[in-house]
Tab-separated table of C-alpha atoms and ligand atoms in Angstrom:
chain	number	residue	atom	x	y	z
Q	1024	MET	CA	46.189	43.087	9.366
Q	1025	ASN	CA	45.312	40.935	12.404
Q	1026	ASP	CA	47.887	39.408	14.679
Q	1027	THR	CA	48.185	35.990	13.035
Q	1028	ALA	CA	48.490	37.493	9.714
Q	1029	LYS	CA	51.489	39.410	11.033
Q	1030	LEU	CA	52.935	36.552	12.513
Q	1031	GLU	CA	52.896	34.617	9.105
Q	1032	LYS	CA	54.242	37.848	7.392
Q	1033	LEU	CA	56.945	37.810	9.627
Q	1034	ALA	CA	57.867	34.193	9.095
Q	1035	ARG	CA	57.829	34.620	5.447
Q	1036	GLU	CA	60.004	37.567	5.649
Q	1037	HIS	CA	62.710	36.047	8.075
Q	1038	GLY	CA	62.146	32.204	7.552
Q	1039	THR	CA	61.577	29.806	10.506
Q	1040	PRO	CA	62.272	29.063	13.208
Q	1041	VAL	CA	61.645	32.701	14.503
Q	1042	MET	CA	61.073	34.222	17.795
Q	1043	VAL	CA	59.194	37.739	17.598
Q	1044	ILE	CA	59.660	39.684	20.569
Q	1045	ASP	CA	57.223	42.613	20.987
Q	1046	HIS	CA	58.929	45.450	22.940
Q	1047	GLU	CA	55.486	47.152	23.656
Q	1048	ARG	CA	54.401	44.056	25.855
Q	1049	ILE	CA	57.514	44.589	27.678
Q	1050	ARG	CA	56.950	48.223	28.457
Q	1051	GLU	CA	53.279	47.113	29.504
Q	1052	ASN	CA	54.648	44.562	31.781
Q	1053	TYR	CA	57.109	46.950	33.445
Q	1054	ARG	CA	54.319	49.626	33.756
Q	1055	ALA	CA	52.085	47.099	35.343
Q	1056	PHE	CA	54.959	46.230	37.757
Q	1057	ARG	CA	55.837	49.618	38.777
Q	1058	GLU	CA	52.202	50.802	39.213
Q	1059	SER	CA	51.349	47.729	41.542
Q	1060	LEU	CA	54.430	47.918	43.526
Q	1061	PRO	CA	55.352	51.705	43.407
Q	1062	ARG	CA	58.015	51.413	46.285
Q	1063	VAL	CA	60.173	48.498	44.441
Q	1064	GLN	CA	63.054	49.004	42.155
Q	1065	ALA	CA	62.768	46.097	39.476
Q	1066	TYR	CA	66.148	44.532	38.870
Q	1067	TYR	CA	65.465	42.578	35.382
Q	1068	ALA	CA	66.811	38.943	35.799
Q	1069	VAL	CA	69.005	39.022	32.540
Q	1070	LYS	CA	69.162	35.293	32.611
Q	1071	ALA	CA	65.420	35.050	31.581
Q	1072	ASN	CA	66.238	36.691	28.087
Q	1073	SER	CA	69.628	38.443	27.766
Q	1074	GLU	CA	68.903	39.812	24.001
Q	1075	PRO	CA	70.469	43.250	24.326
Q	1076	ALA	CA	67.492	44.752	22.584
Q	1077	ILE	CA	65.587	43.893	25.484
Q	1078	ILE	CA	68.246	45.130	27.924
Q	1079	LYS	CA	68.061	48.379	26.072
Q	1080	THR	CA	64.468	48.981	25.993
Q	1081	LEU	CA	64.179	48.190	29.964
Q	1082	TYR	CA	67.349	50.202	30.551
Q	1083	ASP	CA	65.773	53.154	28.706
Q	1084	MET	CA	62.558	52.808	31.036
Q	1085	GLY	CA	64.667	53.211	34.255
Q	1086	VAL	CA	64.869	49.529	34.948
Q	1087	SER	CA	67.852	48.112	36.804
Q	1088	PHE	CA	69.379	44.584	36.388
Q	1089	ASP	CA	70.242	41.218	37.971
Q	1090	VAL	CA	73.121	39.533	36.519
Q	1091	ALA	CA	74.483	36.080	37.161
Q	1092	SER	CA	77.781	36.132	35.108
Q	1093	PHE	CA	80.219	38.316	33.969
Q	1094	PRO	CA	78.905	38.367	30.349
Q	1095	GLU	CA	75.549	39.233	31.294
Q	1096	PHE	CA	77.292	42.066	33.522
Q	1097	MET	CA	78.754	43.561	30.350
Q	1098	ILE	CA	75.668	43.250	28.361
Q	1099	VAL	CA	74.015	45.766	30.825
Q	1100	TYR	CA	77.273	47.633	31.078
Q	1101	GLU	CA	77.130	48.334	27.466
Q	1102	ASN	CA	74.152	50.897	28.283
Q	1103	ILE	CA	75.947	52.320	31.433
Q	1104	LYS	CA	79.032	52.806	29.689
Q	1105	LYS	CA	77.497	55.629	27.546
Q	1106	LEU	CA	77.096	57.880	30.697
Q	1107	PRO	CA	80.012	60.193	31.521
Q	1108	LYS	CA	82.848	58.348	33.450
Q	1109	LYS	CA	82.111	60.381	36.671
Q	1110	GLU	CA	78.471	59.329	37.031
Q	1111	ARG	CA	79.155	55.640	36.287
Q	1112	GLN	CA	80.679	54.336	39.408
Q	1113	ASP	CA	77.736	55.964	41.563
Q	1114	PHE	CA	75.264	54.367	39.145
Q	1115	ILE	CA	76.459	50.955	39.455
Q	1116	TRP	CA	74.650	49.693	42.450
Q	1117	ASP	CA	71.468	51.266	41.402
Q	1118	LYS	CA	71.611	49.584	38.129
Q	1119	ILE	CA	73.205	46.162	38.752
Q	1120	ILE	CA	73.090	43.323	41.302
Q	1121	TYR	CA	75.351	40.390	40.785
Q	1122	ALA	CA	72.786	37.855	42.384
Q	1123	ASN	CA	74.648	34.591	41.908
Q	1124	THR	CA	75.736	33.372	45.269
Q	1125	ILE	CA	78.307	31.141	43.843
Q	1126	LYS	CA	81.056	33.026	41.692
Q	1127	GLN	CA	84.384	31.945	40.227
Q	1128	LYS	CA	87.389	33.589	41.689
Q	1129	GLU	CA	88.326	35.082	38.223
Q	1130	THR	CA	84.623	36.559	38.066
Q	1131	LEU	CA	85.081	38.340	41.288
Q	1132	GLU	CA	88.402	39.718	40.145
Q	1133	GLU	CA	86.727	40.990	36.876
Q	1134	LEU	CA	83.963	42.549	38.796
Q	1135	ASP	CA	86.004	44.072	41.532
Q	1136	PRO	CA	86.966	47.473	39.831
Q	1137	TYR	CA	83.241	48.309	39.107
Q	1138	LYS	CA	82.694	47.949	43.149
Q	1139	PRO	CA	79.290	45.943	42.468
Q	1140	LEU	CA	76.740	44.662	44.916
Q	1141	VAL	CA	77.252	40.905	44.999
Q	1142	THR	CA	75.159	38.210	46.766
Q	1143	TYR	CA	76.511	35.486	49.127
Q	1144	ASP	CA	74.837	32.684	51.270
Q	1145	ASN	CA	77.886	30.946	52.928
Q	1146	ALA	CA	81.068	31.747	54.950
Q	1147	GLU	CA	83.259	30.227	52.246
Q	1148	GLU	CA	82.015	32.594	49.745
Q	1149	LEU	CA	82.540	35.455	52.003
Q	1150	LYS	CA	86.225	34.783	52.162
Q	1151	LYS	CA	86.612	34.736	48.420
Q	1152	ILE	CA	84.663	37.940	48.088
Q	1153	LYS	CA	86.883	39.531	50.455
Q	1154	ARG	CA	89.914	38.030	48.667
Q	1155	HIS	CA	89.014	38.669	45.145
Q	1156	CYS	CA	86.156	41.537	45.298
Q	1157	PRO	CA	86.956	43.538	48.307
Q	1158	HIS	CA	85.520	46.568	46.881
Q	1159	GLY	CA	82.073	45.090	46.503
Q	1160	GLY	CA	79.020	45.546	49.037
Q	1161	VAL	CA	77.277	42.215	49.934
Q	1162	VAL	CA	73.707	41.161	50.170
Q	1163	LEU	CA	72.859	37.967	51.819
Q	1164	ARG	CA	70.608	35.685	50.424
Q	1165	ILE	CA	68.564	33.465	52.631
Q	1166	LYS	CA	66.573	30.223	51.904
Q	1167	VAL	CA	62.672	30.671	52.262
Q	1168	PRO	CA	59.920	28.327	51.163
Q	1169	ASN	CA	59.716	27.637	47.502
Q	1170	THR	CA	56.450	25.339	48.041
Q	1171	GLY	CA	54.333	25.139	44.668
Q	1172	SER	CA	56.404	27.422	42.633
Q	1173	MET	CA	57.162	25.819	39.017
Q	1174	VAL	CA	60.673	26.105	39.362
Q	1175	GLU	CA	62.419	25.476	42.746
Q	1176	LEU	CA	65.643	27.182	43.900
Q	1177	SER	CA	65.861	26.793	47.602
Q	1178	SER	CA	67.789	23.364	47.593
Q	1179	LYS	CA	70.690	25.082	45.820
Q	1180	PHE	CA	70.684	28.605	47.153
Q	1181	GLY	CA	70.084	30.547	50.564
Q	1182	ALA	CA	71.451	30.380	53.834
Q	1183	ASP	CA	69.590	28.917	56.575
Q	1184	PRO	CA	67.631	31.684	58.205
Q	1185	GLY	CA	68.749	30.781	61.757
Q	1186	GLU	CA	72.416	31.419	60.568
Q	1187	ALA	CA	71.596	34.602	58.864
Q	1188	VAL	CA	72.656	37.276	61.577
Q	1189	ASP	CA	75.931	35.384	62.301
Q	1190	LEU	CA	76.629	35.547	58.526
Q	1191	VAL	CA	76.076	39.225	58.411
Q	1192	LEU	CA	78.332	39.637	61.746
Q	1193	GLU	CA	80.896	37.618	60.077
Q	1194	ALA	CA	81.003	39.740	56.793
Q	1195	LEU	CA	81.477	42.984	58.952
Q	1196	ASN	CA	84.261	41.090	61.245
Q	1197	ILE	CA	86.379	40.594	57.734
Q	1198	GLY	CA	85.712	44.165	56.664
Q	1199	LEU	CA	82.789	43.890	54.191
Q	1200	VAL	CA	79.702	45.900	54.381
Q	1201	VAL	CA	76.480	44.015	54.190
Q	1202	GLU	CA	73.856	46.305	52.397
Q	1203	GLY	CA	71.089	44.021	52.028
Q	1204	LEU	CA	69.187	40.732	52.525
Q	1205	SER	CA	67.722	38.822	49.677
Q	1206	PHE	CA	65.473	35.540	48.950
Q	1207	HIS	CA	63.720	34.205	46.070
Q	1208	VAL	CA	60.250	32.091	46.509
Q	1209	GLY	CA	60.971	29.966	43.284
Q	1210	SER	CA	60.239	30.971	39.916
Q	1211	GLN	CA	56.531	31.117	38.787
Q	1212	CYS	CA	55.405	31.208	42.164
Q	1213	ASN	CA	51.368	30.510	42.550
Q	1214	ASN	CA	51.612	30.069	46.286
Q	1215	PHE	CA	51.602	33.608	47.608
Q	1216	GLU	CA	52.136	32.429	51.173
Q	1217	ASN	CA	55.826	31.820	50.062
Q	1218	TYR	CA	56.156	35.481	49.844
Q	1219	MET	CA	54.399	36.112	52.968
Q	1220	GLN	CA	56.552	33.516	55.037
Q	1221	ALA	CA	59.828	35.118	53.376
Q	1222	LEU	CA	59.004	38.516	54.410
Q	1223	GLN	CA	58.302	37.384	57.863
Q	1224	LEU	CA	61.768	35.681	58.201
Q	1225	ALA	CA	63.388	38.715	56.449
Q	1226	ALA	CA	61.836	41.263	58.992
Q	1227	SER	CA	63.064	39.222	62.200
Q	1228	ILE	CA	66.536	38.991	60.572
Q	1229	PHE	CA	66.354	42.728	59.872
Q	1230	LYS	CA	65.376	43.410	63.747
Q	1231	GLU	CA	67.987	40.915	65.056
Q	1232	SER	CA	70.659	42.208	63.103
Q	1233	GLU	CA	70.020	45.699	63.960
Q	1234	SER	CA	69.733	44.835	67.901
Q	1235	ARG	CA	73.354	43.424	67.316
Q	1236	GLY	CA	74.441	46.726	65.829
Q	1237	HIS	CA	74.027	46.452	61.980
Q	1238	LYS	CA	71.048	48.048	60.450
Q	1239	ILE	CA	70.542	46.464	56.797
Q	1240	LYS	CA	69.516	48.914	54.222
Q	1241	ILE	CA	68.037	46.878	51.353
Q	1242	LEU	CA	65.293	44.173	51.080
Q	1243	ASP	CA	65.620	42.289	47.770
Q	1244	ILE	CA	62.699	40.292	47.139
Q	1245	GLY	CA	63.990	38.407	44.264
Q	1246	GLY	CA	61.783	37.129	41.251
Q	1247	GLY	CA	59.163	34.538	40.934
Q	1248	PHE	CA	56.130	36.905	39.949
Q	1249	PRO	CA	53.824	34.804	38.127
Q	1250	VAL	CA	52.950	34.854	34.444
Q	1251	LYS	CA	49.319	34.215	33.286
Q	1252	TYR	CA	50.186	31.303	31.331
Q	1253	ASN	CA	46.715	29.686	31.895
Q	1254	SER	CA	43.711	30.452	34.004
Q	1255	LYS	CA	44.669	28.836	37.148
Q	1256	VAL	CA	47.589	31.122	37.626
Q	1257	LYS	CA	46.442	33.919	40.224
Q	1258	SER	CA	46.595	37.594	39.690
Q	1259	PHE	CA	49.943	39.550	39.964
Q	1260	GLN	CA	47.884	42.393	41.350
Q	1261	THR	CA	46.697	40.430	44.274
Q	1262	LEU	CA	50.275	39.715	45.055
Q	1263	ALA	CA	51.275	43.124	44.944
Q	1264	ARG	CA	48.429	44.242	47.194
Q	1265	LYS	CA	49.663	41.834	49.774
Q	1266	LEU	CA	53.232	42.671	49.227
Q	1267	ASN	CA	52.625	46.212	49.705
Q	1268	THR	CA	50.743	45.641	52.885
Q	1269	GLU	CA	53.358	43.452	54.578
Q	1270	PHE	CA	56.172	46.042	53.527
Q	1271	LYS	CA	54.179	48.548	55.502
Q	1272	ARG	CA	53.587	46.356	58.657
Q	1273	LEU	CA	56.945	44.666	58.915
Q	1274	PHE	CA	59.722	47.060	57.478
Q	1275	PRO	CA	60.905	50.582	58.381
Q	1276	GLU	CA	59.913	53.381	55.770
Q	1277	ASP	CA	63.390	54.122	55.101
Q	1278	ILE	CA	64.612	50.610	53.666
Q	1279	GLU	CA	65.167	50.323	49.849
Q	1280	LEU	CA	63.146	47.735	48.329
Q	1281	LEU	CA	64.354	45.814	45.177
Q	1282	ALA	CA	63.125	43.029	43.208
Q	1283	GLU	CA	64.574	40.867	40.349
Q	1284	PRO	CA	61.549	40.015	38.049
Q	1285	GLY	CA	62.545	37.868	35.085
Q	1286	ARG	CA	59.877	35.961	33.274
Q	1287	PHE	CA	56.950	38.682	34.370
Q	1288	LEU	CA	58.690	41.274	32.163
Q	1289	VAL	CA	59.574	39.049	29.163
Q	1290	ALA	CA	57.422	35.730	29.017
Q	1291	ASN	CA	54.540	37.075	27.009
Q	1292	SER	CA	56.702	39.370	24.711
Q	1293	GLY	CA	58.054	36.214	22.902
Q	1294	THR	CA	56.146	34.211	20.072
Q	1295	LEU	CA	57.893	31.510	18.365
Q	1296	ILE	CA	56.716	30.697	14.674
Q	1297	THR	CA	58.205	27.227	13.528
Q	1298	LYS	CA	57.516	25.233	10.655
Q	1299	ILE	CA	56.498	21.651	9.728
Q	1300	ILE	CA	59.394	19.750	8.232
Q	1301	GLY	CA	58.123	16.178	8.457
Q	1302	LYS	CA	54.796	14.249	8.988
Q	1303	ALA	CA	54.108	10.558	9.733
Q	1304	SER	CA	51.372	8.428	11.272
Q	1305	ARG	CA	52.421	6.129	14.077
Q	1306	SER	CA	49.960	3.761	15.725
Q	1307	GLY	CA	47.435	5.762	14.365
Q	1308	LYS	CA	48.414	8.908	15.843
Q	1309	PRO	CA	49.445	11.922	13.584
Q	1310	CYS	CA	53.088	13.091	14.326
Q	1311	TYR	CA	54.515	16.194	13.159
Q	1312	TYR	CA	58.151	17.098	12.934
Q	1313	LEU	CA	59.211	20.629	13.358
Q	1314	ASP	CA	62.110	22.901	12.966
Q	1315	ASP	CA	62.551	23.895	16.366
Q	1316	GLY	CA	62.554	21.521	19.568
Q	1317	VAL	CA	63.395	20.918	22.966
Q	1318	TYR	CA	67.138	21.493	22.348
Q	1319	HIS	CA	66.289	24.669	20.940
Q	1320	THR	CA	63.462	27.406	21.838
Q	1321	PHE	CA	61.347	24.733	23.283
Q	1322	SER	CA	64.203	24.143	25.854
Q	1323	GLY	CA	61.808	25.735	28.581
Q	1324	ILE	CA	59.907	22.327	28.693
Q	1325	VAL	CA	62.863	20.749	30.204
Q	1326	PHE	CA	64.702	23.427	32.231
Q	1327	ASP	CA	61.867	25.691	33.206
Q	1328	HIS	CA	58.978	22.845	33.449
Q	1329	CYS	CA	56.772	25.259	31.350
Q	1330	THR	CA	54.680	24.057	28.424
Q	1331	TYR	CA	53.901	26.027	25.383
Q	1332	PRO	CA	50.592	25.203	23.597
Q	1333	LEU	CA	50.957	25.020	19.832
Q	1334	LYS	CA	48.530	26.587	17.460
Q	1335	ALA	CA	48.024	26.211	13.860
Q	1336	PHE	CA	47.139	29.433	11.427
Q	1337	LYS	CA	44.385	26.586	10.020
Q	1338	ASP	CA	41.087	25.803	11.211
Q	1339	GLY	CA	39.893	22.028	11.122
Q	1340	GLU	CA	38.669	19.131	13.265
Q	1341	LYS	CA	41.512	18.733	16.043
Q	1342	ARG	CA	43.072	15.253	16.552
Q	1343	VAL	CA	45.355	14.344	19.253
Q	1344	SER	CA	48.631	14.629	17.829
Q	1345	ALA	CA	52.558	14.144	18.550
Q	1346	VAL	CA	55.189	16.831	18.152
Q	1347	PHE	CA	58.626	16.350	17.662
Q	1348	GLY	CA	61.723	18.647	17.280
Q	1349	PRO	CA	64.208	18.276	14.402
Q	1350	THR	CA	67.403	16.591	15.869
Q	1351	CYS	CA	67.720	12.904	15.951
Q	1352	ASP	CA	67.230	12.317	19.496
Q	1353	ALA	CA	63.718	10.859	20.839
Q	1354	PHE	CA	64.080	13.126	23.830
Q	1355	ASP	CA	63.384	16.028	21.257
Q	1356	THR	CA	59.493	15.648	21.991
Q	1357	ILE	CA	57.752	18.809	22.295
Q	1358	SER	CA	54.172	17.154	23.088
Q	1359	VAL	CA	52.576	13.625	22.958
Q	1360	ALA	CA	49.169	15.098	23.168
Q	1361	GLU	CA	48.754	18.134	21.120
Q	1362	GLU	CA	45.270	19.128	19.924
Q	1363	LEU	CA	45.953	19.979	16.293
Q	1364	PRO	CA	43.884	20.110	12.931
Q	1365	ASP	CA	45.190	18.032	9.944
Q	1366	LEU	CA	48.506	19.917	8.717
Q	1367	GLU	CA	50.776	19.474	6.120
Q	1368	ILE	CA	54.540	19.758	5.611
Q	1369	ASP	CA	55.389	23.449	5.240
Q	1370	ASP	CA	52.547	24.478	7.273
Q	1371	LEU	CA	53.477	26.991	10.176
Q	1372	LEU	CA	52.517	26.604	13.904
Q	1373	TYR	CA	53.227	29.196	16.805
Q	1374	ALA	CA	53.558	29.222	20.356
Q	1375	GLU	CA	53.079	32.180	22.629
Q	1376	ASN	CA	54.309	33.145	25.650
Q	1377	ILE	CA	57.504	31.751	25.032
Q	1378	GLY	CA	59.662	34.811	25.674
Q	1379	ALA	CA	61.479	33.839	28.910
Q	1380	TYR	CA	64.114	31.011	29.734
Q	1381	SER	CA	63.702	29.547	25.970
Q	1382	LEU	CA	66.100	31.344	23.837
Q	1383	ALA	CA	68.316	31.831	26.741
Q	1384	SER	CA	68.909	27.933	27.092
Q	1385	SER	CA	68.950	27.078	23.339
Q	1386	THR	CA	71.687	24.904	22.192
Q	1387	TYR	CA	73.524	24.088	18.846
Q	1388	PHE	CA	72.962	20.419	19.210
Q	1389	ASN	CA	73.119	18.207	16.009
Q	1390	GLY	CA	74.262	21.565	14.289
Q	1391	PHE	CA	71.062	23.341	14.439
Q	1392	PRO	CA	71.334	26.670	15.276
Q	1393	PRO	CA	69.110	28.766	17.763
Q	1394	ALA	CA	65.920	30.205	16.125
Q	1395	LYS	CA	66.247	33.823	14.558
Q	1396	VAL	CA	65.073	36.659	16.702
Q	1397	VAL	CA	62.923	39.620	15.310
Q	1398	HIS	CA	62.097	42.568	17.464
Q	1399	ILE	CA	59.006	44.507	16.798
Q	1400	ASN	CA	57.682	47.721	18.315
Q	1401	LYS	CA	61.147	48.489	19.702
M	2144	PLP	C1	68.643	34.985	42.017
M	2144	PLP	C2	67.637	34.879	40.727
M	2144	PLP	N1	66.778	36.117	40.669
M	2144	PLP	C3	65.724	36.164	39.974
M	2144	PLP	C4	65.495	35.247	39.036
M	2144	PLP	C5	64.409	35.521	38.013
M	2144	PLP	O1	63.203	34.955	38.597
M	2144	PLP	P1	61.853	35.106	37.825
M	2144	PLP	O2	62.158	34.797	36.358
M	2144	PLP	O3	61.004	33.797	38.555
M	2144	PLP	O4	61.235	36.263	38.092
M	2144	PLP	C6	65.967	33.983	39.325
M	2144	PLP	C7	65.492	33.005	38.354
M	2144	PLP	O5	66.290	31.927	38.301
M	2144	PLP	C8	67.122	33.882	40.069
M	2144	PLP	O6	67.800	32.785	40.129
């Protein structure tokens, strides 16, 4: 059976909309990451897709995790919990970083007994950590160039690099230990210069901090690793070669290197199958209405600035068509210019590379639930 026949079979068995997650793809992505960046421990960014089965597959391969909320922390902890009690505590830093620089007081209190690694990027947050999570280790996140990345993060997060060493010393003054420095170049980063500049900034901060009495031990290079959504995306292997050269040139051998890949590990593992539930012709253009839309699995169109070309299971002469989701809002528009053959109600369509930031931001708008999820090759 070829791949499309398998997808059609799964849609028949489970109904639509259905997201098929192929765990072999996830394992391949992780192997590629580890082989290309052997010095870097991957902390999977759970926000990209928090399906517990994905966490389990990655956990079993030795991956660590970046979480950004207490519920995400607990999804990962479900796996750690199986270890003997004695080992759990030593293990926690090796397995989890809480990488949301802004945390509710209540969350910090919930985290404190686990003595986690948490990030910060300002003095107010430091005071909060000291008061509500005094047993945590801290990692300072700096702002770095995000130019040309698909999702920009630097306007919301990151200390100005010029203030970094003062923020490190301030943490030490109030009795917290700064274990590391982190940054994020923006998600789906196709401009590798962002990483090069970020490493240069980080190296200066490492040096200055050491000269002022505190040696930072961890460098966390965040996420951003590009997924081959189309032929314009540059190769991850090229990026990895550049990173390895710069690690060697700019940093001491004994620092620990971390990264927080999200989409790189899961985007191409997800294929969505959706059904045509309505059809119309408006101003001469074929319009198809699907059982999934931008309030659901296609939410990445809005939040992730991503596009997911739709493919039909049928051949035929293609026409520019509009494709909408099932809700009663006109905003629920998947595409106004999709090249599709002539299709009928009940025909299926599929979208590949939709495993990251899709299910994760799906809503129940209009009473339509998120797509079903089917895991294969677990
Ligand atoms: C702190 C942090 N780390 C990691 C990631 C994952 O990034 P990516 O999916 O680009 O690898 C994100 C994404 O928003 C993030 O905010």
